[in-house]
Short mmCIF file of C-alpha atoms in Angstrom, two decimals:
data_model
loop_
_atom_site.label_atom_id
_atom_site.label_comp_id
_atom_site.label_asym_id
_atom_site.label_seq_id
_atom_site.Cartn_x
_atom_site.Cartn_y
_atom_site.Cartn_z
CA MET A 1 4.05 66.64 -24.55
CA LYS A 2 1.83 63.55 -24.80
CA ARG A 3 1.97 61.30 -21.77
CA PRO A 4 3.03 57.70 -22.64
CA GLU A 5 0.38 54.98 -22.35
CA LYS A 6 0.45 52.79 -19.30
CA THR A 7 1.62 49.26 -19.92
CA LYS A 8 0.57 46.29 -17.82
CA ASP A 9 2.49 43.02 -17.84
CA VAL A 10 1.17 39.79 -16.30
CA PHE A 11 3.63 37.09 -15.29
CA GLY A 12 2.81 33.58 -14.01
CA ILE A 13 5.17 32.81 -11.14
CA ALA A 14 5.09 29.58 -9.08
CA GLY A 15 1.39 28.96 -9.59
CA PHE A 16 0.18 32.56 -9.18
CA SER A 17 0.22 35.71 -11.28
CA VAL A 18 2.11 38.95 -10.70
CA ASP A 19 0.62 42.03 -12.40
CA ILE A 20 3.20 44.70 -13.22
CA ASP A 21 1.80 48.09 -14.22
CA ARG A 22 4.81 50.24 -15.11
CA GLY A 23 2.71 53.38 -15.45
CA ALA A 24 1.00 53.17 -12.07
CA ARG A 25 1.74 55.51 -9.18
CA GLU A 26 2.50 52.49 -6.97
CA SER A 27 6.13 51.41 -7.03
CA LEU A 28 7.13 48.14 -8.66
CA ALA A 29 8.34 46.77 -5.32
CA ASP A 30 4.93 47.45 -3.73
CA GLN A 31 3.14 45.80 -6.65
CA ILE A 32 5.27 42.66 -6.34
CA SER A 33 4.81 42.61 -2.58
CA ALA A 34 1.03 42.98 -2.90
CA ALA A 35 0.78 40.20 -5.50
CA VAL A 36 2.80 37.70 -3.46
CA GLY A 37 0.98 38.66 -0.25
CA ARG A 38 -2.38 38.19 -1.95
CA ALA A 39 -1.35 34.72 -3.19
CA ILE A 40 -0.38 33.74 0.37
CA ARG A 41 -3.61 35.03 1.93
CA GLU A 42 -5.76 33.32 -0.70
CA GLY A 43 -4.05 29.97 -0.21
CA GLN A 44 -2.34 29.80 -3.62
CA LEU A 45 0.97 29.67 -1.77
CA GLY A 46 0.81 27.39 1.24
CA PRO A 47 2.98 27.42 4.39
CA GLY A 48 6.53 26.31 3.59
CA ALA A 49 6.22 26.94 -0.16
CA ARG A 50 9.52 28.09 -1.64
CA LEU A 51 9.62 31.41 -3.49
CA PRO A 52 11.95 32.24 -6.41
CA SER A 53 15.25 33.84 -5.51
CA TRP A 54 15.73 37.61 -6.02
CA HIS A 55 17.77 36.93 -9.15
CA ASP A 56 15.29 34.49 -10.71
CA LEU A 57 12.19 36.55 -9.96
CA ALA A 58 13.85 39.75 -11.16
CA ALA A 59 14.80 38.05 -14.45
CA GLN A 60 11.27 36.76 -14.97
CA LEU A 61 9.63 40.12 -14.20
CA GLY A 62 12.22 42.22 -16.02
CA VAL A 63 13.01 44.41 -12.99
CA ALA A 64 16.12 45.13 -10.98
CA ARG A 65 17.17 42.71 -8.26
CA GLY A 66 17.01 45.50 -5.72
CA THR A 67 13.30 45.96 -6.52
CA VAL A 68 12.54 42.30 -5.70
CA ARG A 69 14.68 42.53 -2.59
CA MET A 70 12.62 45.49 -1.33
CA ALA A 71 9.41 43.53 -2.04
CA TYR A 72 10.65 40.53 -0.09
CA GLU A 73 11.74 42.70 2.82
CA ASN A 74 8.24 44.19 2.93
CA LEU A 75 6.71 40.68 3.02
CA ARG A 76 9.14 39.66 5.74
CA ASP A 77 8.11 42.66 7.84
CA GLN A 78 4.51 41.46 7.50
CA GLN A 79 5.68 38.04 8.78
CA LEU A 80 4.41 36.38 5.61
CA ILE A 81 7.76 34.96 4.50
CA VAL A 82 11.02 33.88 6.10
CA THR A 83 14.49 33.98 4.58
CA ALA A 84 17.17 31.40 5.36
CA GLY A 85 20.17 32.40 3.26
CA ALA A 86 21.24 29.58 0.94
CA ALA A 87 18.18 27.56 1.99
CA GLY A 88 16.02 30.07 0.13
CA THR A 89 12.94 32.14 0.88
CA ARG A 90 9.76 30.39 1.95
CA VAL A 91 6.23 31.21 3.02
CA ALA A 92 6.07 31.40 6.82
CA GLU A 93 4.60 28.35 8.55
CA ASP A 94 2.21 30.59 10.49
CA ALA A 95 0.85 32.21 7.32
CA ARG A 96 -2.71 30.99 6.74
CA PRO A 97 -5.36 31.83 4.12
CA ALA A 98 -7.94 34.39 5.13
CA ALA A 99 -11.30 32.90 6.15
CA SER A 100 -13.46 34.76 3.69
CA GLY A 101 -16.07 33.17 1.47
CA LEU A 102 -14.22 34.19 -1.70
CA THR A 103 -10.94 32.82 -0.46
CA LEU A 104 -12.37 29.50 0.67
CA ALA A 105 -14.10 29.07 -2.66
CA ARG A 106 -10.89 29.65 -4.62
CA ALA A 107 -8.45 27.72 -2.46
CA THR A 108 -8.51 23.94 -2.63
CA PRO A 109 -6.87 22.31 0.39
CA ALA A 110 -4.32 19.63 -0.37
CA PRO A 111 -5.08 16.12 0.88
CA ALA A 112 -3.44 15.09 4.11
CA ARG A 113 -0.10 13.40 3.64
CA PRO A 114 -0.10 9.78 4.84
CA GLY A 115 2.34 9.26 7.66
CA ARG A 116 3.63 6.16 9.40
CA PRO A 117 1.20 3.25 9.62
CA GLY A 118 -1.21 3.55 12.53
CA ILE A 119 -1.75 0.93 15.20
CA PHE A 120 -4.13 -1.82 13.95
CA GLN A 121 -3.91 -0.57 10.34
CA ILE A 122 -4.46 -3.40 7.86
CA GLY A 123 -2.81 -3.80 4.47
CA VAL A 124 0.67 -2.57 5.44
CA PRO A 125 3.77 -4.59 6.40
CA SER A 126 5.66 -4.28 9.66
CA HIS A 127 7.54 -0.98 9.79
CA ASP A 128 9.94 -1.88 12.60
CA ALA A 129 11.13 -5.29 11.32
CA PHE A 130 12.03 -4.51 7.71
CA PRO A 131 15.76 -4.86 6.77
CA PHE A 132 16.20 -1.20 5.86
CA LYS A 133 20.02 -1.28 5.71
CA THR A 134 20.04 -4.15 3.24
CA TRP A 135 17.30 -2.54 1.19
CA SER A 136 19.11 0.83 1.14
CA ARG A 137 22.29 -0.76 -0.23
CA ILE A 138 20.33 -2.62 -2.89
CA MET A 139 18.42 0.52 -3.90
CA GLY A 140 21.70 2.41 -4.23
CA ARG A 141 23.16 -0.22 -6.54
CA ALA A 142 19.97 -0.34 -8.57
CA ALA A 143 19.93 3.44 -8.97
CA ARG A 144 23.52 3.44 -10.21
CA ALA A 145 22.83 0.59 -12.62
CA ALA A 146 19.77 2.36 -14.02
CA ALA A 147 21.70 5.62 -14.38
CA ALA A 148 24.50 3.89 -16.28
CA ALA A 149 22.16 2.00 -18.61
CA PRO A 150 21.82 3.19 -22.22
CA VAL A 151 19.26 5.95 -22.65
CA GLY A 152 16.00 4.61 -24.02
CA TYR A 153 12.45 3.63 -23.23
CA PRO A 154 12.09 0.78 -20.73
CA ASP A 155 10.29 -2.43 -21.55
CA PRO A 156 6.58 -1.73 -20.90
CA SER A 157 6.16 -5.33 -19.76
CA GLY A 158 8.73 -4.80 -17.03
CA GLU A 159 12.44 -5.46 -16.54
CA ILE A 160 13.35 -9.00 -17.55
CA GLU A 161 15.43 -9.44 -14.36
CA LEU A 162 12.38 -8.94 -12.15
CA ARG A 163 10.05 -10.95 -14.37
CA SER A 164 12.46 -13.89 -14.22
CA GLU A 165 12.73 -13.71 -10.43
CA ILE A 166 8.94 -13.55 -10.03
CA ALA A 167 8.47 -16.56 -12.33
CA ALA A 168 10.95 -18.56 -10.22
CA TYR A 169 9.34 -17.40 -6.97
CA LEU A 170 5.84 -18.37 -8.14
CA SER A 171 7.10 -21.83 -9.03
CA ILE A 172 8.76 -22.38 -5.64
CA ALA A 173 6.36 -20.63 -3.25
CA ARG A 174 2.98 -20.64 -5.01
CA GLY A 175 3.12 -23.81 -7.15
CA ILE A 176 2.65 -21.95 -10.46
CA VAL A 177 4.74 -23.16 -13.43
CA CYS A 178 5.19 -20.24 -15.84
CA ALA A 179 7.73 -18.48 -18.05
CA PRO A 180 9.03 -14.90 -17.62
CA SER A 181 7.15 -13.99 -20.82
CA GLN A 182 3.88 -14.62 -18.93
CA ILE A 183 4.83 -12.09 -16.23
CA PHE A 184 3.96 -8.39 -16.55
CA ILE A 185 5.05 -5.73 -14.06
CA CYS A 186 2.34 -3.19 -13.29
CA ASN A 187 1.74 -0.15 -11.13
CA GLY A 188 0.29 -1.86 -8.06
CA PHE A 189 -2.79 -4.06 -7.83
CA GLY A 190 -5.04 -1.42 -9.40
CA GLY A 191 -2.85 -1.10 -12.48
CA ALA A 192 -2.70 -4.87 -12.90
CA LEU A 193 -6.46 -5.33 -12.57
CA ALA A 194 -7.23 -2.48 -14.98
CA ALA A 195 -4.80 -3.91 -17.56
CA VAL A 196 -6.42 -7.35 -17.38
CA LEU A 197 -9.94 -5.96 -17.75
CA ARG A 198 -8.88 -4.07 -20.87
CA ALA A 199 -7.09 -7.06 -22.36
CA LEU A 200 -10.11 -9.31 -21.78
CA GLY A 201 -12.56 -6.75 -23.20
CA MET A 202 -14.80 -6.89 -20.12
CA GLU A 203 -16.67 -3.63 -20.68
CA GLY A 204 -20.44 -4.16 -20.53
CA LYS A 205 -20.16 -7.57 -18.84
CA SER A 206 -20.68 -8.76 -15.26
CA ALA A 207 -18.28 -10.20 -12.69
CA TRP A 208 -18.62 -12.12 -9.45
CA MET A 209 -17.24 -10.30 -6.39
CA GLU A 210 -16.84 -11.74 -2.91
CA GLU A 211 -19.28 -10.34 -0.34
CA PRO A 212 -17.75 -8.91 1.76
CA GLY A 213 -14.84 -8.10 -0.49
CA PHE A 214 -12.25 -5.52 -1.47
CA SER A 215 -14.14 -2.32 -2.31
CA VAL A 216 -11.30 -1.03 -4.51
CA SER A 217 -11.80 -4.00 -6.82
CA ARG A 218 -15.51 -3.17 -7.05
CA GLU A 219 -14.74 0.43 -7.96
CA ILE A 220 -12.20 -0.58 -10.61
CA LEU A 221 -14.81 -2.89 -12.12
CA ARG A 222 -17.38 -0.11 -12.25
CA MET A 223 -14.92 2.37 -13.76
CA SER A 224 -14.07 -0.23 -16.40
CA GLY A 225 -17.72 -0.67 -17.34
CA VAL A 226 -18.09 -4.03 -15.59
CA THR A 227 -21.07 -4.77 -13.32
CA PRO A 228 -19.97 -6.37 -10.02
CA VAL A 229 -22.30 -9.07 -8.67
CA PRO A 230 -21.89 -9.73 -4.92
CA VAL A 231 -21.51 -13.43 -4.07
CA PRO A 232 -21.53 -14.49 -0.40
CA VAL A 233 -18.63 -16.25 1.32
CA ASP A 234 -18.75 -18.86 4.07
CA ALA A 235 -16.21 -20.99 5.96
CA GLU A 236 -15.00 -22.47 2.63
CA GLY A 237 -14.67 -19.12 0.86
CA LEU A 238 -16.61 -18.01 -2.20
CA ASP A 239 -19.94 -19.82 -2.57
CA VAL A 240 -19.72 -20.93 -6.21
CA ALA A 241 -23.26 -22.31 -6.24
CA ALA A 242 -24.62 -18.98 -5.02
CA GLY A 243 -22.67 -17.19 -7.75
CA MET A 244 -24.11 -19.45 -10.44
CA ALA A 245 -27.60 -18.81 -9.12
CA ALA A 246 -27.14 -15.04 -8.92
CA ALA A 247 -25.30 -14.46 -12.23
CA PRO A 248 -24.94 -17.62 -14.35
CA GLN A 249 -23.89 -15.55 -17.38
CA ALA A 250 -21.06 -13.71 -15.61
CA SER A 251 -17.85 -13.48 -17.63
CA LEU A 252 -15.46 -13.05 -14.72
CA ALA A 253 -14.89 -13.89 -11.06
CA ILE A 254 -12.48 -12.04 -8.75
CA VAL A 255 -11.46 -14.08 -5.71
CA THR A 256 -8.92 -13.97 -2.87
CA PRO A 257 -8.38 -17.73 -2.39
CA GLY A 258 -5.23 -17.62 -0.25
CA GLN A 259 -6.73 -15.48 2.52
CA GLN A 260 -10.15 -14.03 1.84
CA ALA A 261 -10.23 -10.26 2.13
CA PRO A 262 -11.19 -9.35 4.80
CA LEU A 263 -12.31 -12.45 6.76
CA GLY A 264 -9.19 -14.54 6.21
CA MET A 265 -10.58 -17.99 5.30
CA THR A 266 -8.86 -20.10 2.63
CA LEU A 267 -10.87 -21.20 -0.40
CA SER A 268 -11.38 -24.94 0.05
CA LEU A 269 -10.17 -27.48 -2.49
CA ARG A 270 -13.75 -28.44 -3.31
CA ARG A 271 -14.67 -24.84 -4.06
CA ARG A 272 -11.52 -24.33 -6.12
CA HIS A 273 -12.39 -27.21 -8.41
CA ALA A 274 -16.00 -25.98 -8.66
CA LEU A 275 -14.85 -22.49 -9.62
CA LEU A 276 -12.42 -23.76 -12.27
CA GLU A 277 -15.06 -26.10 -13.70
CA TRP A 278 -17.54 -23.21 -13.96
CA ALA A 279 -14.95 -21.03 -15.74
CA ALA A 280 -14.03 -23.77 -18.22
CA ALA A 281 -17.63 -24.70 -18.97
CA SER A 282 -18.89 -21.12 -19.42
CA GLY A 283 -15.78 -19.63 -21.05
CA ALA A 284 -15.39 -17.24 -18.13
CA TRP A 285 -12.19 -15.93 -16.55
CA VAL A 286 -11.00 -16.03 -12.96
CA ILE A 287 -8.77 -13.32 -11.52
CA GLU A 288 -6.86 -14.56 -8.50
CA ASP A 289 -6.00 -11.69 -6.17
CA ASP A 290 -3.21 -13.29 -4.13
CA TYR A 291 -4.06 -11.12 -1.13
CA LEU A 292 -1.70 -12.23 1.67
CA GLY A 293 -1.49 -15.66 0.04
CA GLU A 294 2.18 -16.12 0.95
CA LEU A 295 1.61 -14.88 4.52
CA GLN A 296 -0.66 -17.62 5.86
CA LEU A 297 0.46 -17.88 9.46
CA GLN A 298 -0.43 -21.53 10.11
CA GLY A 299 1.72 -24.05 8.29
CA ARG A 300 2.85 -23.80 4.70
CA ALA A 301 1.02 -21.39 2.40
CA THR A 302 -1.73 -23.05 0.36
CA PRO A 303 -0.76 -23.30 -3.34
CA ALA A 304 -2.24 -20.66 -5.60
CA LEU A 305 -5.47 -21.26 -7.47
CA ALA A 306 -3.58 -20.83 -10.75
CA SER A 307 -1.51 -23.92 -9.90
CA LEU A 308 -4.66 -26.04 -10.44
CA ASP A 309 -5.65 -24.36 -13.70
CA ARG A 310 -5.40 -26.77 -16.64
CA GLU A 311 -7.60 -24.84 -19.08
CA GLY A 312 -5.80 -21.47 -19.00
CA ARG A 313 -8.66 -19.52 -17.39
CA VAL A 314 -6.90 -18.02 -14.33
CA VAL A 315 -5.03 -14.72 -14.19
CA HIS A 316 -2.86 -14.35 -11.07
CA ILE A 317 -2.24 -10.90 -9.56
CA GLY A 318 0.31 -10.24 -6.82
CA THR A 319 2.07 -7.24 -5.31
CA PHE A 320 4.89 -6.43 -2.91
CA SER A 321 2.78 -3.93 -0.98
CA LYS A 322 2.06 -6.27 1.95
CA THR A 323 5.54 -7.79 2.09
CA ILE A 324 8.06 -5.03 1.26
CA ASN A 325 6.51 -1.57 0.95
CA PRO A 326 3.24 -0.27 -0.54
CA GLY A 327 5.09 2.87 -1.63
CA LEU A 328 6.96 0.87 -4.28
CA ARG A 329 3.73 0.45 -6.29
CA VAL A 330 5.05 -2.79 -7.80
CA GLY A 331 2.40 -5.27 -8.83
CA PHE A 332 2.60 -8.14 -11.28
CA LEU A 333 0.43 -10.30 -13.50
CA MET A 334 0.84 -13.94 -14.42
CA VAL A 335 -1.36 -14.64 -17.43
CA PRO A 336 -2.03 -17.83 -19.42
CA PRO A 337 -0.03 -18.12 -22.66
CA ALA A 338 -3.12 -17.34 -24.74
CA LEU A 339 -3.39 -13.88 -23.14
CA VAL A 340 0.25 -12.80 -23.51
CA ASP A 341 -0.22 -10.92 -26.78
CA ALA A 342 -3.40 -9.12 -25.67
CA VAL A 343 -1.86 -7.98 -22.37
CA THR A 344 1.34 -6.94 -24.17
CA GLN A 345 -0.68 -4.62 -26.42
CA VAL A 346 -2.42 -3.04 -23.41
CA VAL A 347 0.71 -2.41 -21.35
CA THR A 348 2.57 -1.13 -24.41
CA VAL A 349 -0.06 1.56 -24.93
CA TYR A 350 -0.54 2.45 -21.27
CA SER A 351 3.07 1.87 -20.09
CA ALA A 352 2.01 0.70 -16.64
CA ALA A 353 5.36 -0.58 -15.30
CA PRO A 354 7.07 1.33 -12.43
CA THR A 355 10.53 2.87 -12.76
CA PRO A 356 13.36 0.44 -13.67
CA THR A 357 15.31 1.44 -10.55
CA VAL A 358 12.65 0.03 -8.24
CA GLN A 359 12.21 -3.07 -10.39
CA LEU A 360 15.93 -3.83 -10.39
CA ALA A 361 16.07 -3.38 -6.61
CA VAL A 362 13.21 -5.81 -6.03
CA ALA A 363 14.83 -8.28 -8.43
CA GLU A 364 18.12 -8.23 -6.50
CA PHE A 365 16.25 -8.47 -3.18
CA MET A 366 14.65 -11.67 -4.44
CA ARG A 367 17.69 -13.07 -6.26
CA ASP A 368 19.93 -12.85 -3.19
CA GLY A 369 17.43 -14.69 -0.99
CA HIS A 370 16.46 -11.67 1.15
CA TYR A 371 12.80 -11.84 0.16
CA LEU A 372 12.14 -15.43 1.23
CA ARG A 373 14.10 -14.94 4.47
CA HIS A 374 12.07 -11.79 5.15
CA LEU A 375 8.80 -13.68 4.59
CA ARG A 376 9.84 -16.41 7.05
CA ARG A 377 10.69 -13.84 9.72
CA MET A 378 7.47 -11.94 9.15
CA LYS A 379 5.31 -15.04 9.47
CA ARG A 380 6.82 -15.82 12.89
CA LEU A 381 6.56 -12.21 14.01
CA TYR A 382 2.96 -11.74 12.84
CA ALA A 383 1.84 -15.01 14.40
CA GLU A 384 3.24 -13.91 17.76
CA ARG A 385 1.70 -10.45 17.50
CA ARG A 386 -1.68 -11.91 16.63
CA ARG A 387 -1.46 -14.27 19.60
CA LEU A 388 -0.68 -11.41 21.97
CA LEU A 389 -3.52 -9.31 20.59
CA MET A 390 -6.03 -12.15 20.94
CA GLN A 391 -4.86 -12.82 24.49
CA CYS A 392 -5.22 -9.18 25.47
CA LEU A 393 -8.72 -8.93 24.03
CA ARG A 394 -9.77 -12.11 25.83
CA GLU A 395 -8.54 -10.68 29.12
CA LEU A 396 -10.76 -7.64 28.52
CA SER A 397 -13.74 -9.91 27.67
CA VAL A 398 -13.83 -8.52 24.16
CA PRO A 399 -15.06 -11.14 21.64
CA ALA A 400 -12.61 -11.49 18.77
CA VAL A 401 -11.70 -14.04 16.11
CA GLU A 402 -8.68 -14.46 13.89
CA ALA A 403 -9.08 -13.16 10.33
CA GLY A 404 -5.78 -13.77 8.55
CA LEU A 405 -3.37 -10.93 9.35
CA ALA A 406 -6.15 -9.21 11.26
CA VAL A 407 -8.42 -9.81 14.23
CA LEU A 408 -12.15 -9.18 13.85
CA VAL A 409 -14.07 -7.63 16.74
CA PRO A 410 -17.81 -7.97 15.95
CA LEU A 411 -20.06 -5.12 17.12
CA ALA A 412 -23.67 -5.27 18.21
CA ASP A 413 -26.76 -4.20 16.30
CA GLY A 414 -26.99 -0.46 15.80
CA VAL A 415 -23.32 0.28 16.53
CA ASP A 416 -21.73 2.46 13.86
CA ASP A 417 -18.33 0.93 13.14
CA VAL A 418 -17.36 3.88 10.93
CA ALA A 419 -17.90 6.25 13.87
CA ALA A 420 -15.89 3.92 16.10
CA VAL A 421 -13.01 4.01 13.59
CA ALA A 422 -13.12 7.81 13.51
CA LYS A 423 -12.93 7.91 17.29
CA ALA A 424 -10.03 5.47 17.34
CA ARG A 425 -8.08 7.61 14.87
CA GLU A 426 -8.27 10.52 17.29
CA VAL A 427 -6.03 8.56 19.67
CA GLY A 428 -3.59 7.22 17.05
CA MET A 429 -5.23 3.91 16.15
CA SER A 430 -6.29 2.90 12.63
CA PRO A 431 -8.65 -0.09 12.65
CA ALA A 432 -10.85 -0.73 9.61
CA ALA A 433 -14.65 -0.83 9.60
CA LEU A 434 -16.10 -4.15 8.45
CA SER A 435 -19.03 -2.36 6.80
CA TRP A 436 -16.59 -0.72 4.36
CA TRP A 437 -16.03 -4.11 2.72
CA HIS A 438 -19.71 -4.75 2.01
CA ALA A 439 -21.50 -3.96 -1.24
CA GLN A 440 -25.06 -4.77 -0.16
CA PRO A 441 -26.60 -2.16 2.18
CA GLY A 442 -28.86 -4.75 3.82
CA ARG A 443 -25.89 -6.89 4.86
CA ARG A 444 -23.58 -4.31 6.28
CA ASP A 445 -22.44 -6.25 9.33
CA ARG A 446 -20.62 -4.12 11.84
CA GLY A 447 -17.21 -4.82 13.26
CA LEU A 448 -13.64 -3.63 13.61
CA LEU A 449 -10.72 -5.24 11.77
CA LEU A 450 -7.48 -4.91 13.72
CA GLY A 451 -4.30 -5.42 11.71
CA VAL A 452 -1.55 -7.22 13.60
CA THR A 453 1.52 -6.30 11.53
CA ASN A 454 2.37 -3.08 13.37
CA VAL A 455 1.20 -4.02 16.87
CA GLN A 456 4.08 -3.35 19.26
CA GLU A 457 4.33 -5.99 22.00
CA GLN A 458 5.07 -3.47 24.74
CA GLN A 459 2.06 -1.30 23.85
CA VAL A 460 -0.60 -3.84 22.87
CA ALA A 461 -2.31 -3.85 26.29
CA GLU A 462 -2.60 -0.07 26.35
CA HIS A 463 -4.13 0.08 22.88
CA CYS A 464 -6.55 -2.75 23.62
CA VAL A 465 -7.83 -0.95 26.68
CA ARG A 466 -8.38 2.22 24.64
CA LEU A 467 -10.13 0.31 21.91
CA ALA A 468 -12.37 -1.52 24.39
CA GLY A 469 -13.39 1.82 25.89
CA ILE A 470 -14.26 3.23 22.47
CA CYS A 471 -16.32 0.17 21.54
CA ALA A 472 -18.14 0.20 24.89
CA ALA A 473 -18.94 3.90 24.51
CA ARG A 474 -20.26 3.47 20.97
CA GLN A 475 -22.29 0.44 21.98
CA GLY A 476 -23.70 2.28 24.97
CA ALA A 477 -24.74 5.17 22.74
CA ALA A 478 -26.44 2.75 20.33
CA TYR A 479 -28.47 1.11 23.12
CA ALA A 480 -29.37 4.47 24.61
CA SER A 481 -30.65 5.62 21.25
CA ARG A 482 -32.64 2.44 20.66
CA LYS A 483 -34.03 1.72 24.14
CA GLY A 484 -33.53 4.90 26.09
CA LYS A 485 -31.14 3.26 28.54
CA VAL A 486 -27.97 1.15 28.65
CA ARG A 487 -28.08 -2.32 30.15
CA ALA A 488 -24.80 -3.28 31.82
CA GLY A 489 -25.05 -6.91 30.77
CA ASP A 490 -25.33 -5.98 27.08
CA ARG A 491 -21.92 -4.34 26.70
CA TRP A 492 -20.64 -6.95 24.30
CA GLU A 493 -23.92 -8.29 22.90
CA CYS A 494 -23.32 -9.32 19.27
CA ARG A 495 -26.63 -10.79 18.11
CA ALA A 496 -26.69 -8.88 14.83
CA ASN A 497 -23.27 -10.22 13.86
CA ALA A 498 -23.65 -13.72 15.27
CA ARG A 499 -23.43 -15.35 11.84
CA TYR A 500 -19.97 -13.87 11.20
CA PHE A 501 -18.82 -14.53 14.74
CA LEU A 502 -19.87 -18.20 14.58
CA LEU A 503 -18.64 -18.53 11.01
CA LEU A 504 -15.11 -17.49 11.91
CA ILE A 505 -15.02 -19.62 15.05
CA HIS A 506 -16.03 -22.58 12.86
CA LEU A 507 -13.33 -21.59 10.39
CA ASN A 508 -10.60 -21.57 13.07
CA ARG A 509 -11.66 -25.05 14.23
CA THR A 510 -11.91 -26.64 10.78
CA ARG A 511 -9.15 -24.85 8.87
CA ARG A 512 -6.93 -27.94 8.72
CA ARG A 513 -9.58 -29.94 6.89
CA HIS A 514 -9.28 -27.64 3.85
CA ARG A 515 -5.50 -27.76 3.57
CA PHE A 516 -3.68 -29.48 0.69
#
């Protein structure tokens, strides 16, 4: 009698394949066990990954449930999986990929999950002072309203409720008179900037960028085919004359006039008029990144640059990342009336708006007055936390100057601020390196930016002492490398960064002269 041909079935299960050879001498249970075990050892199934139930896997493989049960029991005996009844079967937390060259080449480690904001981290709001109970109730109502809404595609420009609230807020808090039709809801700052660049047709052109400035903006420009031109800043903000000398034919300027990122100065009234006059005369556009504009800690927030625009050359970008939660990914555009149609076409094609549930929640948060009350509380809290941080650093003889919602600690020549940041992260702190914000290699001034939003009053002294020790150690290593020894009197020498140090001291003394 002729022996039947062997048949081999291949099934894709949960990101890995299970080969079933029904004519092999090896039992089906052993084949399943070997396939799952191999996927675990090679990193295709990570610790905690959930496996299909006996019933589901048996149905997909076309075998009896008892066969899958025997395979799982074999894997459990090898301590590769754990079973928890109704909670399901998962890969054991202690199961790790084998350290072989083949395995490491095939397995791609997942990026680390961001956790709670670290001490001194910039760009995030206070975690401990946010009204979570109020926000939770609002999110619940918004979720129910979105679920009960008629099924259909949402407005790509954003929910009209949120656009109306933002238009009213800009009028009251930022001095911008606009209609809801000029507001577009986008996926964070990056989504808003990318949409504007497409609508303006900026590919192949050049744009002024503050130096130092937000490196993400530079990268978005490059990815959009725009050449960023670094323009220096001083105590009055962007140096318009320097920009005209460096790139007189630029078609765009990106500025942070409310609080310059990262140094914190406000663009003076004289510079604002000069920038708007340049844009009107050359037919260029100005993108106003309202970075922390509503969170100026001294006095009333300076009106937005767009409030002075009479020629329709300014596009205003804002987000709720620094005031509510960066995880919302809610950004918005305010564009001149002449750009409404072009931006509408872009967002319609790319559908950049976040989920309606989040938009409706933010709209209610603003409509009921919670947002403005929250901003007032945060300004008082951040001002006090910045004062305490400055006081603590002074007591440790660490030179520091205010830089908006951060404090800048300049570092001496030869000190690697990136290495200092890496060392600080080992002990739970997350300062930012000043050099990260620079585009020009020759002007990479060194320093540490310490965010004040998540500085806890009862722990600020402890963290300052740790930070001072890290800076002293890095500075000592730099001097030892350069001179072969460490001079005790040079611990906080800052000659290389004197221009920034003096610049920001001058800014703190003369800030009131540039207010409206």
